[in-house]
Amino acid sequence: MIKKEMIAMLLAGGQGSRLGVLTQKVAKPAVAFGGKYRIIDFPLSNCINSGIDTVGVLTQYQPLRLNTHIGIGIPWDLDKNVGGVTVLPPYEKSANSEWYTGTANAIYQNMAYMETYNPDYVLILSGDHIYKMDYEVMLDYHKANKADVTIACMPVPIEEASRFGVMITDENGRINEFEEKPEHPRSNLASMGIYIFSWKALKESLNALKDQKNCDFGKHILPYCRDNGKRLFAYEFNGYWKDVGTLGSYWEANMELIDIIPEFNLYEEFWKIYTKGDVIRPQYISADASIDRSIIGEGSEIYGEVHNSVIGADVRIEKGTVIRDSIVMRHSRIGENTHVDKAIIAENVAIGKDVVIGVGEEAPNVAKPQVYAFGIATIGENTVVPSGVKIGRNTAISGVTTLADYPNGELPSGGVIAEKDGE
Amino acid sequence: MRALGIILAGGNNNKMRELSNKRAIAAMPIAGSYRSIDFSLSNMANSHIQKVAVLTQYNARSLNEHLSSSKWWDFGRKQGGMYVFTPTVTADNSWWYRGTADAIYQNLSWLKSSHEPYVVIASGDGIYKLDYNKVLEYHIAKRADVTVVCTECKEEDTSRFGVLKMNEESRIEEFDEKPMVSQSNLISTGIYVIRRRQLIEMVERCAQEDRHDLVKDILIRYKNLKRIYGYKINTYWNNISTVDSYYRTNMDFLKPEVRDYFFGQYPGINSKIDDLPPAKYNPGCSVKNSLIASGCIINGKIENSVIFKDVYVGNNCYIKNSIVLNNVYLGDNTHIENCIVESRDTIRANSYHCGEDGIKIVVEKNERYAI
């Protein structure tokens, strides 16, 4: 009989709509991060580094990039004879065919997958956080407490606690109560969305709530467990953990990597982060280039200036161009004498010559002021930006744009050019 | 597939000076992120040769580590695969590989049990891109017994190569191995196509006569008896087995046309994946006309150099016209000029190394205390 002590279920189906055009065509876990990686690399690497070799990745929204990235799991050593990584999309059933309607519903629909491995414990992860964590230590904690559910929590400043699900614990770490995004938080222990369930408790609560609409861990499963006398414990985690759910936090987390000694250090031998590296060759820095405070991915060719930026693999930055405080993802091309200030440029973008990105004063975005904020200009993947245009702050562009899309050759701050497809 | 591949990667020579102490030439790092053997291996894979033997002998540890998995070159198949053959002691043989022909002879059972009609033999120290199928088609069209891929030598001194002369039909009439004075600047690239049964026959005969070298004892000896043809290539080809040519080949990758030829044009060159983070440029660094591989952290000044993977360059360092191999730590204020810094070394702060006439090889073997 196949037996795995703990398996992981990684929720990677969400759109992450707060990342705007970055997730227009890819699921959030597949968004590039840190000049080389994709967000899902962090939980996947944590799994294998923690000795978990069976991971189900639940996909739903725009899974193509995610599927090609994961493949059979070779980069993470998750190509196993028994176990390994399995991509789990929603599927048709003889009755009740449905999409994944909630986090717990998605897990419930894959009961058969989990049962194959006869796990004692199931680790529930989400694919949108940047952190290094040893899940085995968390499992030890879970076992020591004879817990039914252990929730990884992070102490946050109390004034920020109202953005999170907050756990109220007794002196032993047992959770008595929790509040979802409370106005007046009674604790500063924020849930990180990482749970270890004892298999029995998980199975029981999923079955009990199988008819619950949009069944969600935070909203339904955890309250059910609490109300039915299960032992819920908070596992306090004090390392680096970053939710990259908004353009602002995504930008910040990237920028933190370029500090001289970053808090989140990718250069340690210990606890490596693995990814599918399809570009191997070194990067070339020309005689005219000037670079400082930046990280640059493999195979990029830099002829211009790069300051304070994160540049992905196979990016070409031409002569006379200045990139500042920006993120440029793989395969993008930036023409000559272009100035880019505080922008996120997604994959495979072509930007012409003499373009200025990030000019003028900030103005709220006309379409989604909550999403396109922080003064960042966001350019979606496969976008083409013509030569000579000026683009303001809090802007969003996607699709093949031409001069006609820029009245007076300009997209003022807060403007949007979108929904034009690259075909 | 119509051909097997054999890569001769056992070699070593004193022209590599200190660089050969640590590894076979086929394992020499090239162009920032590659090893020399990646080029022949990738060419094999890109030519759809699915069954490849790598024959290795001299200091093979570094090479074996690099070849730890065949999946990087797409050889991990049910049909074929990559075979690494080091000399072994058997009931009837306890010799090392006494030469290239002997290396093949000692693994003759592999050749005999295969069914592919042809064999492509390549060396592990050539830097080039070649579709072997084109050579094979030529070989068949010429009804040749052996086809030798050759090129015009760009170096003045041809004395480290096999020098050929072809007639107007491209049949090889003269073949001198490492001549002191040569009549021609056409040199063998060490890439051959030969029918498998022909190779078995020649190598067996060679062994009976106690001869061991593929070039001297087979190609040169048989050149009037067998139909040996030359296939001339005009594309980039370099052999790296001297310090100068190794240095020059690496520096060639600073040219955009060379990078475009090898990496831009499909199919590319594959290598083992090292899972290193992207290169990091700290305040105060300055990099001009250089290749920087992943995992590097740069604080100092670099000009016209190739910096391999996982190199740390301290504050105020000045690296000029140099090659720094994998995993080197350069302490602050170090000056490196016209040098090749050996891999995994630690250069103490305030060191000064400058190649005065020619390239200096820096080997310090210091302990690393840095964190």
mmCIF file of N, CA, C and O in Angstrom, chain B residues 165-199:
data_model
loop_
_atom_site.group_PDB
_atom_site.id
_atom_site.type_symbol
_atom_site.label_atom_id
_atom_site.label_comp_id
_atom_site.label_asym_id
_atom_site.label_seq_id
_atom_site.Cartn_x
_atom_site.Cartn_y
_atom_site.Cartn_z
ATOM 1 N N LYS B 165 45.392 17.321 -46.542
ATOM 2 C CA LYS B 165 45.338 17.871 -47.887
ATOM 3 C C LYS B 165 44.326 17.026 -48.661
ATOM 4 O O LYS B 165 44.392 15.805 -48.642
ATOM 5 N N MET B 166 43.388 17.713 -49.335
ATOM 6 C CA MET B 166 42.371 16.978 -50.083
ATOM 7 C C MET B 166 42.604 17.180 -51.575
ATOM 8 O O MET B 166 43.155 18.203 -51.990
ATOM 9 N N ASN B 167 42.171 16.228 -52.387
ATOM 10 C CA ASN B 167 42.195 16.463 -53.820
ATOM 11 C C ASN B 167 40.903 17.161 -54.229
ATOM 12 O O ASN B 167 40.063 17.487 -53.378
ATOM 13 N N GLU B 168 40.721 17.388 -55.525
ATOM 14 C CA GLU B 168 39.562 18.185 -55.943
ATOM 15 C C GLU B 168 38.238 17.488 -55.644
ATOM 16 O O GLU B 168 37.201 18.121 -55.579
ATOM 17 N N GLU B 169 38.286 16.190 -55.430
ATOM 18 C CA GLU B 169 37.064 15.473 -55.062
ATOM 19 C C GLU B 169 36.860 15.392 -53.559
ATOM 20 O O GLU B 169 36.017 14.642 -53.077
ATOM 21 N N SER B 170 37.696 16.106 -52.832
ATOM 22 C CA SER B 170 37.650 16.136 -51.371
ATOM 23 C C SER B 170 38.155 14.851 -50.719
ATOM 24 O O SER B 170 37.945 14.627 -49.533
ATOM 25 N N ARG B 171 38.762 13.979 -51.498
ATOM 26 C CA ARG B 171 39.352 12.806 -50.869
ATOM 27 C C ARG B 171 40.673 13.209 -50.215
ATOM 28 O O ARG B 171 41.437 13.997 -50.775
ATOM 29 N N ILE B 172 40.900 12.704 -49.041
ATOM 30 C CA ILE B 172 42.092 13.117 -48.302
ATOM 31 C C ILE B 172 43.305 12.369 -48.827
ATOM 32 O O ILE B 172 43.338 11.140 -48.861
ATOM 33 N N GLU B 173 44.286 13.147 -49.279
ATOM 34 C CA GLU B 173 45.491 12.545 -49.841
ATOM 35 C C GLU B 173 46.641 12.556 -48.858
ATOM 36 O O GLU B 173 47.496 11.685 -48.868
ATOM 37 N N GLU B 174 46.670 13.612 -48.054
ATOM 38 C CA GLU B 174 47.744 13.668 -47.063
ATOM 39 C C GLU B 174 47.134 13.912 -45.699
ATOM 40 O O GLU B 174 46.145 14.638 -45.560
ATOM 41 N N PHE B 175 47.715 13.317 -44.726
ATOM 42 C CA PHE B 175 47.211 13.474 -43.370
ATOM 43 C C PHE B 175 48.410 13.366 -42.438
ATOM 44 O O PHE B 175 49.021 12.309 -42.307
ATOM 45 N N ASP B 176 48.799 14.498 -41.852
ATOM 46 C CA ASP B 176 49.925 14.492 -40.916
ATOM 47 C C ASP B 176 49.418 14.827 -39.533
ATOM 48 O O ASP B 176 48.695 15.804 -39.363
ATOM 49 N N GLU B 177 49.790 14.028 -38.574
ATOM 50 C CA GLU B 177 49.373 14.328 -37.213
ATOM 51 C C GLU B 177 50.416 15.198 -36.539
ATOM 52 O O GLU B 177 51.583 14.825 -36.434
ATOM 53 N N LYS B 178 49.997 16.369 -36.124
ATOM 54 C CA LYS B 178 50.850 17.307 -35.394
ATOM 55 C C LYS B 178 52.223 17.481 -36.054
ATOM 56 O O LYS B 178 53.263 17.224 -35.437
ATOM 57 N N PRO B 179 52.244 17.908 -37.322
ATOM 58 C CA PRO B 179 53.524 18.036 -38.018
ATOM 59 C C PRO B 179 54.307 19.264 -37.557
ATOM 60 O O PRO B 179 53.714 20.256 -37.140
ATOM 61 N N MET B 180 55.604 19.187 -37.633
ATOM 62 C CA MET B 180 56.440 20.332 -37.282
ATOM 63 C C MET B 180 56.328 21.396 -38.369
ATOM 64 O O MET B 180 56.272 22.580 -38.095
ATOM 65 N N VAL B 181 56.327 20.937 -39.619
ATOM 66 C CA VAL B 181 56.156 21.866 -40.736
ATOM 67 C C VAL B 181 54.965 21.343 -41.533
ATOM 68 O O VAL B 181 54.928 20.174 -41.890
ATOM 69 N N SER B 182 53.989 22.207 -41.771
ATOM 70 C CA SER B 182 52.831 21.667 -42.483
ATOM 71 C C SER B 182 52.670 22.316 -43.841
ATOM 72 O O SER B 182 53.064 23.455 -44.064
ATOM 73 N N GLN B 183 52.100 21.531 -44.741
ATOM 74 C CA GLN B 183 51.954 21.943 -46.138
ATOM 75 C C GLN B 183 50.636 22.667 -46.364
ATOM 76 O O GLN B 183 50.415 23.219 -47.421
ATOM 77 N N SER B 184 49.749 22.623 -45.387
ATOM 78 C CA SER B 184 48.392 23.086 -45.629
ATOM 79 C C SER B 184 47.865 23.685 -44.326
ATOM 80 O O SER B 184 48.409 23.428 -43.258
ATOM 81 N N ASN B 185 46.860 24.523 -44.433
ATOM 82 C CA ASN B 185 46.275 25.011 -43.185
ATOM 83 C C ASN B 185 44.902 24.390 -42.937
ATOM 84 O O ASN B 185 44.094 24.904 -42.191
ATOM 85 N N LEU B 186 44.637 23.298 -43.627
ATOM 86 C CA LEU B 186 43.388 22.579 -43.423
ATOM 87 C C LEU B 186 43.601 21.563 -42.297
ATOM 88 O O LEU B 186 44.485 20.710 -42.398
ATOM 89 N N ILE B 187 42.809 21.686 -41.252
ATOM 90 C CA ILE B 187 43.054 20.813 -40.103
ATOM 91 C C ILE B 187 41.820 19.973 -39.776
ATOM 92 O O ILE B 187 40.689 20.369 -40.059
ATOM 93 N N SER B 188 42.081 18.845 -39.175
ATOM 94 C CA SER B 188 40.994 17.970 -38.745
ATOM 95 C C SER B 188 40.384 18.526 -37.461
ATOM 96 O O SER B 188 41.092 18.999 -36.575
ATOM 97 N N THR B 189 39.051 18.481 -37.362
ATOM 98 C CA THR B 189 38.390 18.955 -36.148
ATOM 99 C C THR B 189 38.197 17.829 -35.144
ATOM 100 O O THR B 189 37.629 18.035 -34.081
ATOM 101 N N GLY B 190 38.667 16.648 -35.509
ATOM 102 C CA GLY B 190 38.471 15.521 -34.598
ATOM 103 C C GLY B 190 37.048 14.993 -34.611
ATOM 104 O O GLY B 190 36.621 14.308 -33.686
ATOM 105 N N ILE B 191 36.315 15.323 -35.674
ATOM 106 C CA ILE B 191 34.945 14.815 -35.817
ATOM 107 C C ILE B 191 34.945 13.880 -37.026
ATOM 108 O O ILE B 191 35.370 14.277 -38.109
ATOM 109 N N TYR B 192 34.498 12.659 -36.810
ATOM 110 C CA TYR B 192 34.529 11.682 -37.897
ATOM 111 C C TYR B 192 33.186 10.999 -38.028
ATOM 112 O O TYR B 192 32.480 10.808 -37.039
ATOM 113 N N VAL B 193 32.864 10.616 -39.270
ATOM 114 C CA VAL B 193 31.705 9.750 -39.492
ATOM 115 C C VAL B 193 32.220 8.479 -40.136
ATOM 116 O O VAL B 193 33.064 8.519 -41.040
ATOM 117 N N ILE B 194 31.738 7.363 -39.638
ATOM 118 C CA ILE B 194 32.239 6.083 -40.135
ATOM 119 C C ILE B 194 31.136 5.050 -39.963
ATOM 120 O O ILE B 194 30.303 5.176 -39.061
ATOM 121 N N ARG B 195 31.110 4.061 -40.851
ATOM 122 C CA ARG B 195 30.128 3.006 -40.714
ATOM 123 C C ARG B 195 30.485 2.170 -39.484
ATOM 124 O O ARG B 195 31.658 1.917 -39.205
ATOM 125 N N ARG B 196 29.485 1.763 -38.748
ATOM 126 C CA ARG B 196 29.739 1.084 -37.479
ATOM 127 C C ARG B 196 30.550 -0.195 -37.686
ATOM 128 O O ARG B 196 31.535 -0.455 -36.984
ATOM 129 N N ARG B 197 30.161 -1.013 -38.672
ATOM 130 C CA ARG B 197 30.887 -2.269 -38.889
ATOM 131 C C ARG B 197 32.327 -2.018 -39.331
ATOM 132 O O ARG B 197 33.249 -2.740 -38.955
ATOM 133 N N GLN B 198 32.488 -0.979 -40.131
ATOM 134 C CA GLN B 198 33.829 -0.591 -40.560
ATOM 135 C C GLN B 198 34.700 -0.232 -39.352
ATOM 136 O O GLN B 198 35.848 -0.633 -39.245
ATOM 137 N N LEU B 199 34.096 0.532 -38.443
ATOM 138 C CA LEU B 199 34.841 0.951 -37.255
ATOM 139 C C LEU B 199 35.229 -0.253 -36.410
ATOM 140 O O LEU B 199 36.369 -0.376 -35.947
#
